mmCIF file of N, CA and C in Angstrom:
data_model
loop_
_atom_site.group_PDB
_atom_site.id
_atom_site.type_symbol
_atom_site.label_atom_id
_atom_site.label_comp_id
_atom_site.label_asym_id
_atom_site.label_seq_id
_atom_site.Cartn_x
_atom_site.Cartn_y
_atom_site.Cartn_z
ATOM 1 N N MET L 1 -2.771 21.442 21.534
ATOM 2 C CA MET L 1 -1.904 20.429 20.977
ATOM 3 C C MET L 1 -2.726 19.462 20.126
ATOM 4 N N SER L 2 -2.037 18.581 19.452
ATOM 5 C CA SER L 2 -2.667 17.643 18.524
ATOM 6 C C SER L 2 -2.938 16.299 19.175
ATOM 7 N N THR L 3 -3.867 15.569 18.569
ATOM 8 C CA THR L 3 -4.040 14.164 18.904
ATOM 9 C C THR L 3 -3.259 13.374 17.871
ATOM 10 N N ILE L 4 -2.421 12.485 18.355
ATOM 11 C CA ILE L 4 -1.607 11.643 17.491
ATOM 12 C C ILE L 4 -2.052 10.209 17.706
ATOM 13 N N SER L 5 -2.401 9.539 16.626
ATOM 14 C CA SER L 5 -2.748 8.120 16.686
ATOM 15 C C SER L 5 -1.580 7.332 16.124
ATOM 16 N N ILE L 6 -1.323 6.197 16.723
ATOM 17 C CA ILE L 6 -0.260 5.330 16.222
ATOM 18 C C ILE L 6 -0.825 3.938 16.022
ATOM 19 N N ILE L 7 -0.556 3.384 14.859
ATOM 20 C CA ILE L 7 -0.972 2.022 14.567
ATOM 21 C C ILE L 7 0.264 1.157 14.752
ATOM 22 N N GLY L 8 0.263 0.364 15.802
ATOM 23 C CA GLY L 8 1.396 -0.468 16.164
ATOM 24 C C GLY L 8 1.647 -0.345 17.653
ATOM 25 N N SER L 9 2.331 -1.336 18.208
ATOM 26 C CA SER L 9 2.548 -1.322 19.657
ATOM 27 C C SER L 9 3.949 -1.793 20.042
ATOM 28 N N GLY L 10 4.894 -1.646 19.140
ATOM 29 C CA GLY L 10 6.266 -2.079 19.404
ATOM 30 C C GLY L 10 7.129 -0.975 19.971
ATOM 31 N N GLY L 11 8.431 -1.182 19.846
ATOM 32 C CA GLY L 11 9.409 -0.258 20.418
ATOM 33 C C GLY L 11 9.333 1.146 19.874
ATOM 34 N N MET L 12 9.159 1.287 18.571
ATOM 35 C CA MET L 12 9.066 2.632 17.993
ATOM 36 C C MET L 12 7.776 3.319 18.426
ATOM 37 N N ALA L 13 6.683 2.569 18.541
ATOM 38 C CA ALA L 13 5.429 3.157 19.022
ATOM 39 C C ALA L 13 5.622 3.698 20.441
ATOM 40 N N ALA L 14 6.328 2.934 21.275
ATOM 41 C CA ALA L 14 6.596 3.369 22.647
ATOM 42 C C ALA L 14 7.464 4.622 22.663
ATOM 43 N N ALA L 15 8.499 4.634 21.845
ATOM 44 C CA ALA L 15 9.405 5.784 21.814
ATOM 45 C C ALA L 15 8.687 7.044 21.340
ATOM 46 N N ILE L 16 7.972 6.932 20.240
ATOM 47 C CA ILE L 16 7.276 8.094 19.680
ATOM 48 C C ILE L 16 6.157 8.541 20.604
ATOM 49 N N GLY L 17 5.423 7.586 21.171
ATOM 50 C CA GLY L 17 4.344 7.925 22.099
ATOM 51 C C GLY L 17 4.848 8.664 23.319
ATOM 52 N N SER L 18 5.962 8.208 23.861
ATOM 53 C CA SER L 18 6.540 8.868 25.031
ATOM 54 C C SER L 18 6.934 10.306 24.715
ATOM 55 N N LEU L 19 7.531 10.494 23.555
ATOM 56 C CA LEU L 19 7.914 11.850 23.149
ATOM 57 C C LEU L 19 6.689 12.721 22.891
ATOM 58 N N ALA L 20 5.641 12.131 22.308
ATOM 59 C CA ALA L 20 4.428 12.894 22.001
ATOM 60 C C ALA L 20 3.761 13.410 23.264
ATOM 61 N N VAL L 21 3.594 12.529 24.264
ATOM 62 C CA VAL L 21 2.926 12.983 25.487
ATOM 63 C C VAL L 21 3.814 13.950 26.262
ATOM 64 N N LYS L 22 5.113 13.753 26.196
ATOM 65 C CA LYS L 22 6.025 14.689 26.863
ATOM 66 C C LYS L 22 5.886 16.091 26.262
ATOM 67 N N ALA L 23 5.587 16.140 24.959
ATOM 68 C CA ALA L 23 5.408 17.423 24.274
ATOM 69 C C ALA L 23 3.991 17.970 24.454
ATOM 70 N N GLY L 24 3.131 17.239 25.176
ATOM 71 C CA GLY L 24 1.790 17.738 25.477
ATOM 72 C C GLY L 24 0.695 17.273 24.534
ATOM 73 N N HIS L 25 0.999 16.345 23.647
ATOM 74 C CA HIS L 25 -0.008 15.845 22.714
ATOM 75 C C HIS L 25 -0.849 14.751 23.342
ATOM 76 N N THR L 26 -2.071 14.618 22.871
ATOM 77 C CA THR L 26 -2.918 13.488 23.217
ATOM 78 C C THR L 26 -2.470 12.326 22.338
ATOM 79 N N PHE L 27 -2.442 11.117 22.908
ATOM 80 C CA PHE L 27 -1.870 9.975 22.207
ATOM 81 C C PHE L 27 -2.835 8.796 22.237
ATOM 82 N N GLU L 28 -3.054 8.204 21.069
ATOM 83 C CA GLU L 28 -3.936 7.046 20.937
ATOM 84 C C GLU L 28 -3.138 5.900 20.312
ATOM 85 N N VAL L 29 -3.257 4.705 20.886
ATOM 86 C CA VAL L 29 -2.581 3.513 20.379
ATOM 87 C C VAL L 29 -3.618 2.576 19.781
ATOM 88 N N MET L 30 -3.330 2.064 18.580
ATOM 89 C CA MET L 30 -4.196 1.095 17.921
ATOM 90 C C MET L 30 -3.322 -0.081 17.486
ATOM 91 N N SER L 31 -3.766 -1.295 17.799
ATOM 92 C CA SER L 31 -2.979 -2.471 17.466
ATOM 93 C C SER L 31 -3.912 -3.657 17.251
ATOM 94 N N ARG L 32 -3.489 -4.577 16.395
ATOM 95 C CA ARG L 32 -4.256 -5.825 16.237
ATOM 96 C C ARG L 32 -4.365 -6.547 17.563
ATOM 97 N N ASP L 33 -3.370 -6.387 18.408
ATOM 98 C CA ASP L 33 -3.348 -7.009 19.729
ATOM 99 C C ASP L 33 -3.786 -5.968 20.757
ATOM 100 N N ALA L 34 -5.058 -6.032 21.143
ATOM 101 C CA ALA L 34 -5.624 -5.030 22.050
ATOM 102 C C ALA L 34 -4.890 -4.996 23.388
ATOM 103 N N ALA L 35 -4.432 -6.148 23.870
ATOM 104 C CA ALA L 35 -3.712 -6.182 25.154
ATOM 105 C C ALA L 35 -2.389 -5.421 25.052
ATOM 106 N N LYS L 36 -1.695 -5.563 23.933
ATOM 107 C CA LYS L 36 -0.441 -4.817 23.744
ATOM 108 C C LYS L 36 -0.711 -3.323 23.639
ATOM 109 N N ALA L 37 -1.808 -2.952 22.990
ATOM 110 C CA ALA L 37 -2.165 -1.532 22.887
ATOM 111 C C ALA L 37 -2.439 -0.951 24.270
ATOM 112 N N ARG L 38 -3.197 -1.682 25.094
ATOM 113 C CA ARG L 38 -3.487 -1.210 26.459
ATOM 114 C C ARG L 38 -2.204 -1.083 27.277
ATOM 115 N N ALA L 39 -1.328 -2.089 27.160
ATOM 116 C CA ALA L 39 -0.069 -2.055 27.914
ATOM 117 C C ALA L 39 0.779 -0.865 27.494
ATOM 118 N N LEU L 40 0.829 -0.581 26.196
ATOM 119 C CA LEU L 40 1.608 0.560 25.724
ATOM 120 C C LEU L 40 0.995 1.871 26.206
ATOM 121 N N ALA L 41 -0.326 1.991 26.156
ATOM 122 C CA ALA L 41 -0.983 3.214 26.638
ATOM 123 C C ALA L 41 -0.680 3.426 28.121
ATOM 124 N N GLU L 42 -0.696 2.352 28.897
ATOM 125 C CA GLU L 42 -0.363 2.468 30.325
ATOM 126 C C GLU L 42 1.099 2.861 30.513
ATOM 127 N N GLN L 43 1.985 2.282 29.707
ATOM 128 C CA GLN L 43 3.413 2.600 29.796
ATOM 129 C C GLN L 43 3.659 4.061 29.467
ATOM 130 N N VAL L 44 3.033 4.544 28.414
ATOM 131 C CA VAL L 44 3.214 5.937 27.991
ATOM 132 C C VAL L 44 2.602 6.877 29.022
ATOM 133 N N GLY L 45 1.440 6.496 29.572
ATOM 134 C CA GLY L 45 0.784 7.293 30.607
ATOM 135 C C GLY L 45 0.221 8.591 30.071
ATOM 136 N N ALA L 46 0.096 9.585 30.934
ATOM 137 C CA ALA L 46 -0.387 10.922 30.588
ATOM 138 C C ALA L 46 -1.709 10.898 29.837
ATOM 139 N N GLY L 47 -2.572 9.945 30.200
ATOM 140 C CA GLY L 47 -3.890 9.894 29.568
ATOM 141 C C GLY L 47 -3.914 9.261 28.201
ATOM 142 N N ALA L 48 -2.855 8.554 27.808
ATOM 143 C CA ALA L 48 -2.858 7.870 26.512
ATOM 144 C C ALA L 48 -4.028 6.896 26.473
ATOM 145 N N THR L 49 -4.644 6.786 25.312
ATOM 146 C CA THR L 49 -5.822 5.934 25.158
ATOM 147 C C THR L 49 -5.559 4.848 24.123
ATOM 148 N N THR L 50 -6.489 3.923 24.032
ATOM 149 C CA THR L 50 -6.435 2.905 22.993
ATOM 150 C C THR L 50 -7.638 3.076 22.086
ATOM 151 N N GLY L 51 -7.433 2.784 20.826
ATOM 152 C CA GLY L 51 -8.513 2.798 19.855
ATOM 153 C C GLY L 51 -8.702 1.390 19.328
ATOM 154 N N THR L 52 -9.775 1.184 18.621
ATOM 155 C CA THR L 52 -10.073 -0.115 18.035
ATOM 156 C C THR L 52 -9.360 -0.243 16.704
ATOM 157 N N PHE L 53 -8.599 -1.315 16.545
ATOM 158 C CA PHE L 53 -7.878 -1.540 15.304
ATOM 159 C C PHE L 53 -8.859 -1.590 14.134
ATOM 160 N N GLY L 54 -8.592 -0.791 13.119
ATOM 161 C CA GLY L 54 -9.434 -0.738 11.933
ATOM 162 C C GLY L 54 -10.491 0.357 11.967
ATOM 163 N N ALA L 55 -10.747 0.915 13.167
ATOM 164 C CA ALA L 55 -11.721 2.005 13.289
ATOM 165 C C ALA L 55 -11.027 3.330 13.002
ATOM 166 N N ALA L 56 -11.812 4.364 12.821
ATOM 167 C CA ALA L 56 -11.255 5.681 12.508
ATOM 168 C C ALA L 56 -10.311 6.149 13.613
ATOM 169 N N PRO L 57 -9.074 6.483 13.275
ATOM 170 C CA PRO L 57 -8.162 7.035 14.277
ATOM 171 C C PRO L 57 -8.659 8.397 14.760
ATOM 172 N N ALA L 58 -8.461 8.674 16.042
ATOM 173 C CA ALA L 58 -8.882 9.956 16.607
ATOM 174 C C ALA L 58 -8.004 11.099 16.103
ATOM 175 N N GLY L 59 -6.755 10.810 15.845
ATOM 176 C CA GLY L 59 -5.810 11.853 15.470
ATOM 177 C C GLY L 59 -5.849 12.230 14.007
ATOM 178 N N ASP L 60 -5.510 13.486 13.739
ATOM 179 C CA ASP L 60 -5.307 13.921 12.361
ATOM 180 C C ASP L 60 -3.934 13.479 11.879
ATOM 181 N N ILE L 61 -3.063 13.133 12.836
ATOM 182 C CA ILE L 61 -1.738 12.592 12.543
ATOM 183 C C ILE L 61 -1.777 11.112 12.901
ATOM 184 N N VAL L 62 -1.434 10.253 11.945
ATOM 185 C CA VAL L 62 -1.457 8.807 12.162
ATOM 186 C C VAL L 62 -0.078 8.258 11.816
ATOM 187 N N ILE L 63 0.558 7.666 12.800
ATOM 188 C CA ILE L 63 1.883 7.098 12.597
ATOM 189 C C ILE L 63 1.737 5.611 12.297
ATOM 190 N N LEU L 64 2.321 5.191 11.184
ATOM 191 C CA LEU L 64 2.261 3.797 10.758
ATOM 192 C C LEU L 64 3.491 3.087 11.322
ATOM 193 N N ALA L 65 3.326 2.458 12.486
ATOM 194 C CA ALA L 65 4.437 1.825 13.199
ATOM 195 C C ALA L 65 4.295 0.309 13.172
ATOM 196 N N VAL L 66 4.158 -0.211 11.979
ATOM 197 C CA VAL L 66 4.100 -1.657 11.759
ATOM 198 C C VAL L 66 5.211 -2.006 10.780
ATOM 199 N N PRO L 67 5.601 -3.273 10.703
ATOM 200 C CA PRO L 67 6.631 -3.629 9.716
ATOM 201 C C PRO L 67 6.161 -3.316 8.292
ATOM 202 N N TYR L 68 7.109 -2.995 7.412
ATOM 203 C CA TYR L 68 6.721 -2.698 6.036
ATOM 204 C C TYR L 68 5.962 -3.853 5.413
ATOM 205 N N SER L 69 6.315 -5.077 5.763
ATOM 206 C CA SER L 69 5.641 -6.241 5.193
ATOM 207 C C SER L 69 4.139 -6.256 5.504
ATOM 208 N N ALA L 70 3.708 -5.507 6.513
ATOM 209 C CA ALA L 70 2.291 -5.448 6.886
ATOM 210 C C ALA L 70 1.633 -4.118 6.565
ATOM 211 N N VAL L 71 2.414 -3.076 6.298
ATOM 212 C CA VAL L 71 1.858 -1.720 6.234
ATOM 213 C C VAL L 71 0.838 -1.533 5.113
ATOM 214 N N LEU L 72 1.068 -2.106 3.950
ATOM 215 C CA LEU L 72 0.118 -1.907 2.851
ATOM 216 C C LEU L 72 -1.228 -2.534 3.173
ATOM 217 N N ASP L 73 -1.217 -3.721 3.790
ATOM 218 C CA ASP L 73 -2.474 -4.359 4.194
ATOM 219 C C ASP L 73 -3.180 -3.547 5.278
ATOM 220 N N VAL L 74 -2.406 -2.983 6.206
ATOM 221 C CA VAL L 74 -2.994 -2.167 7.269
ATOM 222 C C VAL L 74 -3.656 -0.927 6.674
ATOM 223 N N VAL L 75 -2.968 -0.251 5.783
ATOM 224 C CA VAL L 75 -3.539 0.958 5.167
ATOM 225 C C VAL L 75 -4.788 0.593 4.364
ATOM 226 N N LYS L 76 -4.755 -0.509 3.643
ATOM 227 C CA LYS L 76 -5.941 -0.952 2.904
ATOM 228 C C LYS L 76 -7.090 -1.270 3.852
ATOM 229 N N GLN L 77 -6.790 -1.916 4.978
ATOM 230 C CA GLN L 77 -7.833 -2.265 5.945
ATOM 231 C C GLN L 77 -8.494 -1.012 6.517
ATOM 232 N N TYR L 78 -7.709 -0.008 6.843
ATOM 233 C CA TYR L 78 -8.274 1.231 7.369
ATOM 234 C C TYR L 78 -9.025 2.002 6.290
ATOM 235 N N GLY L 79 -8.565 1.911 5.074
ATOM 236 C CA GLY L 79 -9.246 2.522 3.939
ATOM 237 C C GLY L 79 -9.592 3.977 4.152
ATOM 238 N N GLU L 80 -10.837 4.312 3.917
ATOM 239 C CA GLU L 80 -11.299 5.705 3.985
ATOM 240 C C GLU L 80 -11.243 6.300 5.390
ATOM 241 N N GLU L 81 -11.026 5.469 6.412
ATOM 242 C CA GLU L 81 -10.861 5.995 7.774
ATOM 243 C C GLU L 81 -9.595 6.856 7.870
ATOM 244 N N LEU L 82 -8.700 6.720 6.890
ATOM 245 C CA LEU L 82 -7.468 7.514 6.860
ATOM 246 C C LEU L 82 -7.602 8.750 5.969
ATOM 247 N N SER L 83 -8.773 8.960 5.437
ATOM 248 C CA SER L 83 -9.021 10.101 4.558
ATOM 249 C C SER L 83 -8.759 11.416 5.294
ATOM 250 N N GLY L 84 -7.997 12.289 4.660
ATOM 251 C CA GLY L 84 -7.701 13.599 5.233
ATOM 252 C C GLY L 84 -6.651 13.592 6.325
ATOM 253 N N LYS L 85 -6.084 12.438 6.618
ATOM 254 C CA LYS L 85 -5.089 12.324 7.696
ATOM 255 C C LYS L 85 -3.682 12.568 7.159
ATOM 256 N N LEU L 86 -2.796 12.939 8.056
ATOM 257 C CA LEU L 86 -1.372 12.996 7.779
ATOM 258 C C LEU L 86 -0.807 11.655 8.232
ATOM 259 N N LEU L 87 -0.340 10.838 7.283
ATOM 260 C CA LEU L 87 0.207 9.521 7.594
ATOM 261 C C LEU L 87 1.722 9.633 7.663
ATOM 262 N N ILE L 88 2.281 9.216 8.777
ATOM 263 C CA ILE L 88 3.728 9.234 8.930
ATOM 264 C C ILE L 88 4.228 7.798 8.816
ATOM 265 N N ASP L 89 4.976 7.562 7.762
ATOM 266 C CA ASP L 89 5.523 6.244 7.460
ATOM 267 C C ASP L 89 6.888 6.103 8.114
ATOM 268 N N ILE L 90 7.003 5.190 9.095
ATOM 269 C CA ILE L 90 8.290 4.982 9.754
ATOM 270 C C ILE L 90 8.925 3.659 9.336
ATOM 271 N N THR L 91 8.364 3.022 8.327
ATOM 272 C CA THR L 91 8.827 1.693 7.926
ATOM 273 C C THR L 91 10.126 1.735 7.131
ATOM 274 N N ASN L 92 10.750 0.594 7.058
ATOM 275 C CA ASN L 92 11.921 0.391 6.214
ATOM 276 C C ASN L 92 11.620 -0.825 5.329
ATOM 277 N N PRO L 93 11.416 -0.625 4.042
ATOM 278 C CA PRO L 93 11.038 -1.736 3.157
ATOM 279 C C PRO L 93 12.230 -2.594 2.725
ATOM 280 N N ILE L 94 12.870 -3.191 3.712
ATOM 281 C CA ILE L 94 14.067 -3.986 3.458
ATOM 282 C C ILE L 94 13.751 -5.457 3.713
ATOM 283 N N LYS L 95 14.263 -6.313 2.848
ATOM 284 C CA LYS L 95 14.109 -7.752 3.044
ATOM 285 C C LYS L 95 14.731 -8.157 4.376
ATOM 286 N N SER L 96 14.165 -9.171 5.003
ATOM 287 C CA SER L 96 14.641 -9.583 6.327
ATOM 288 C C SER L 96 16.096 -10.043 6.321
ATOM 289 N N ASP L 97 16.598 -10.497 5.177
ATOM 290 C CA ASP L 97 18.003 -10.903 5.097
ATOM 291 C C ASP L 97 18.907 -9.766 4.600
ATOM 292 N N PHE L 98 18.332 -8.567 4.467
ATOM 293 C CA PHE L 98 19.054 -7.355 4.066
ATOM 294 C C PHE L 98 19.679 -7.434 2.675
ATOM 295 N N THR L 99 19.107 -8.256 1.807
ATOM 296 C CA THR L 99 19.662 -8.405 0.462
ATOM 297 C C THR L 99 19.024 -7.489 -0.558
ATOM 298 N N GLY L 100 18.059 -6.710 -0.159
ATOM 299 C CA GLY L 100 17.409 -5.814 -1.104
ATOM 300 C C GLY L 100 16.149 -5.222 -0.513
ATOM 301 N N PHE L 101 15.400 -4.581 -1.376
ATOM 302 C CA PHE L 101 14.184 -3.898 -0.956
ATOM 303 C C PHE L 101 12.932 -4.715 -1.294
ATOM 304 N N LEU L 102 11.868 -4.440 -0.567
ATOM 305 C CA LEU L 102 10.581 -5.099 -0.795
ATOM 306 C C LEU L 102 9.709 -4.333 -1.787
ATOM 307 N N THR L 103 10.148 -3.171 -2.180
ATOM 308 C CA THR L 103 9.372 -2.337 -3.102
ATOM 309 C C THR L 103 9.722 -2.693 -4.543
ATOM 310 N N PRO L 104 8.809 -2.428 -5.468
ATOM 311 C CA PRO L 104 9.119 -2.674 -6.884
ATOM 312 C C PRO L 104 10.275 -1.784 -7.349
ATOM 313 N N GLU L 105 10.964 -2.232 -8.365
ATOM 314 C CA GLU L 105 12.065 -1.460 -8.962
ATOM 315 C C GLU L 105 11.584 -0.049 -9.298
ATOM 316 N N GLY L 106 12.339 0.959 -8.897
ATOM 317 C CA GLY L 106 12.005 2.338 -9.204
ATOM 318 C C GLY L 106 10.991 2.972 -8.268
ATOM 319 N N SER L 107 10.607 2.272 -7.203
ATOM 320 C CA SER L 107 9.633 2.814 -6.260
ATOM 321 C C SER L 107 10.264 2.861 -4.871
ATOM 322 N N PHE L 108 9.499 3.341 -3.906
ATOM 323 C CA PHE L 108 9.949 3.383 -2.521
ATOM 324 C C PHE L 108 8.736 3.218 -1.617
ATOM 325 N N GLY L 109 8.969 2.963 -0.349
ATOM 326 C CA GLY L 109 7.901 2.618 0.580
ATOM 327 C C GLY L 109 6.765 3.614 0.659
ATOM 328 N N ALA L 110 7.078 4.875 0.865
ATOM 329 C CA ALA L 110 6.022 5.884 0.992
ATOM 330 C C ALA L 110 5.210 5.999 -0.296
ATOM 331 N N GLN L 111 5.851 5.803 -1.432
ATOM 332 C CA GLN L 111 5.128 5.852 -2.705
ATOM 333 C C GLN L 111 4.148 4.678 -2.803
ATOM 334 N N GLU L 112 4.547 3.508 -2.347
ATOM 335 C CA GLU L 112 3.658 2.351 -2.369
ATOM 336 C C GLU L 112 2.491 2.552 -1.402
ATOM 337 N N ILE L 113 2.757 3.172 -0.263
ATOM 338 C CA ILE L 113 1.685 3.486 0.690
ATOM 339 C C ILE L 113 0.712 4.476 0.060
ATOM 340 N N ALA L 114 1.220 5.476 -0.628
ATOM 341 C CA ALA L 114 0.364 6.472 -1.280
ATOM 342 C C ALA L 114 -0.556 5.832 -2.309
ATOM 343 N N LYS L 115 -0.117 4.773 -2.939
ATOM 344 C CA LYS L 115 -0.947 4.092 -3.940
ATOM 345 C C LYS L 115 -2.179 3.438 -3.329
ATOM 346 N N VAL L 116 -2.105 3.014 -2.060
ATOM 347 C CA VAL L 116 -3.237 2.319 -1.428
ATOM 348 C C VAL L 116 -3.983 3.189 -0.418
ATOM 349 N N ALA L 117 -3.426 4.340 -0.075
ATOM 350 C CA ALA L 117 -4.066 5.250 0.880
ATOM 351 C C ALA L 117 -5.132 6.087 0.166
ATOM 352 N N PRO L 118 -6.079 6.643 0.929
ATOM 353 C CA PRO L 118 -7.033 7.566 0.314
ATOM 354 C C PRO L 118 -6.297 8.710 -0.389
ATOM 355 N N ALA L 119 -6.854 9.188 -1.479
ATOM 356 C CA ALA L 119 -6.209 10.216 -2.295
ATOM 357 C C ALA L 119 -5.934 11.500 -1.518
ATOM 358 N N ASP L 120 -6.751 11.805 -0.512
ATOM 359 C CA ASP L 120 -6.550 13.055 0.229
ATOM 360 C C ASP L 120 -5.729 12.872 1.509
ATOM 361 N N ALA L 121 -5.118 11.711 1.685
ATOM 362 C CA ALA L 121 -4.188 11.519 2.803
ATOM 363 C C ALA L 121 -2.818 12.024 2.359
ATOM 364 N N ASP L 122 -2.125 12.677 3.265
ATOM 365 C CA ASP L 122 -0.757 13.119 2.995
ATOM 366 C C ASP L 122 0.192 12.131 3.648
ATOM 367 N N ILE L 123 1.257 11.752 2.950
ATOM 368 C CA ILE L 123 2.215 10.780 3.473
ATOM 369 C C ILE L 123 3.565 11.452 3.660
ATOM 370 N N VAL L 124 4.133 11.260 4.848
ATOM 371 C CA VAL L 124 5.438 11.808 5.190
ATOM 372 C C VAL L 124 6.311 10.651 5.666
ATOM 373 N N LYS L 125 7.551 10.638 5.254
ATOM 374 C CA LYS L 125 8.519 9.634 5.694
ATOM 375 C C LYS L 125 9.305 10.217 6.850
ATOM 376 N N ALA L 126 9.379 9.501 7.994
ATOM 377 C CA ALA L 126 10.105 10.012 9.153
ATOM 378 C C ALA L 126 10.446 8.878 10.111
ATOM 379 N N PHE L 127 11.371 9.131 10.981
ATOM 380 C CA PHE L 127 11.742 8.257 12.097
ATOM 381 C C PHE L 127 12.342 6.913 11.692
ATOM 382 N N ASN L 128 12.547 6.659 10.417
ATOM 383 C CA ASN L 128 13.022 5.338 10.017
ATOM 384 C C ASN L 128 14.535 5.177 10.098
ATOM 385 N N THR L 129 15.240 6.221 10.480
ATOM 386 C CA THR L 129 16.696 6.111 10.572
ATOM 387 C C THR L 129 17.172 5.966 12.011
ATOM 388 N N GLN L 130 16.252 5.900 12.953
ATOM 389 C CA GLN L 130 16.603 5.771 14.365
ATOM 390 C C GLN L 130 16.020 4.480 14.928
ATOM 391 N N PHE L 131 16.789 3.800 15.739
ATOM 392 C CA PHE L 131 16.264 2.673 16.496
ATOM 393 C C PHE L 131 15.495 3.219 17.683
ATOM 394 N N SER L 132 14.536 2.454 18.178
ATOM 395 C CA SER L 132 13.684 2.932 19.267
ATOM 396 C C SER L 132 14.489 3.252 20.519
ATOM 397 N N HIS L 133 15.509 2.469 20.832
ATOM 398 C CA HIS L 133 16.275 2.728 22.047
ATOM 399 C C HIS L 133 17.076 4.018 21.982
ATOM 400 N N VAL L 134 17.322 4.526 20.774
ATOM 401 C CA VAL L 134 18.004 5.809 20.614
ATOM 402 C C VAL L 134 17.012 6.947 20.784
ATOM 403 N N SER L 135 15.799 6.742 20.295
ATOM 404 C CA SER L 135 14.768 7.788 20.325
ATOM 405 C C SER L 135 14.065 7.903 21.668
ATOM 406 N N TRP L 136 13.987 6.826 22.398
ATOM 407 C CA TRP L 136 13.132 6.778 23.575
ATOM 408 C C TRP L 136 13.703 7.580 24.724
ATOM 409 N N LEU L 137 12.881 8.462 25.255
ATOM 410 C CA LEU L 137 13.230 9.208 26.454
ATOM 411 C C LEU L 137 12.159 8.925 27.493
ATOM 412 N N PRO L 138 12.492 8.313 28.599
ATOM 413 C CA PRO L 138 11.474 8.006 29.611
ATOM 414 C C PRO L 138 10.768 9.277 30.062
ATOM 415 N N VAL L 139 9.466 9.160 30.283
ATOM 416 C CA VAL L 139 8.692 10.300 30.750
ATOM 417 C C VAL L 139 8.465 10.195 32.232
#
């Protein structure tokens, strides 16, 4: 099975992590808040680990589970540590008042992420149409 790293420690990280370990994958949580990352790894169980925020993710699959307003800065911070990785963008680039998008006219979130990610990273859009409570299955 694969190692999946997730950057973020909120509801979607918990939902996806639970599903990943249930499917037999190794799971790594990375968050600016190390205590939240540890708590999520303990919640997910099955040997889930924590990584250091900003350090190279262990997984070849990296799920970007942070708000869109932070995702571009996060990808820039990780920089070449994301080289060769499959980045899964779960963000929704919507203004907090739902009046429009945060992306430039004619663009979309994954395209903006691709502009700041290493050239050899692959970006996939997924999981952004489900709320965490719909996706989450207790393990």
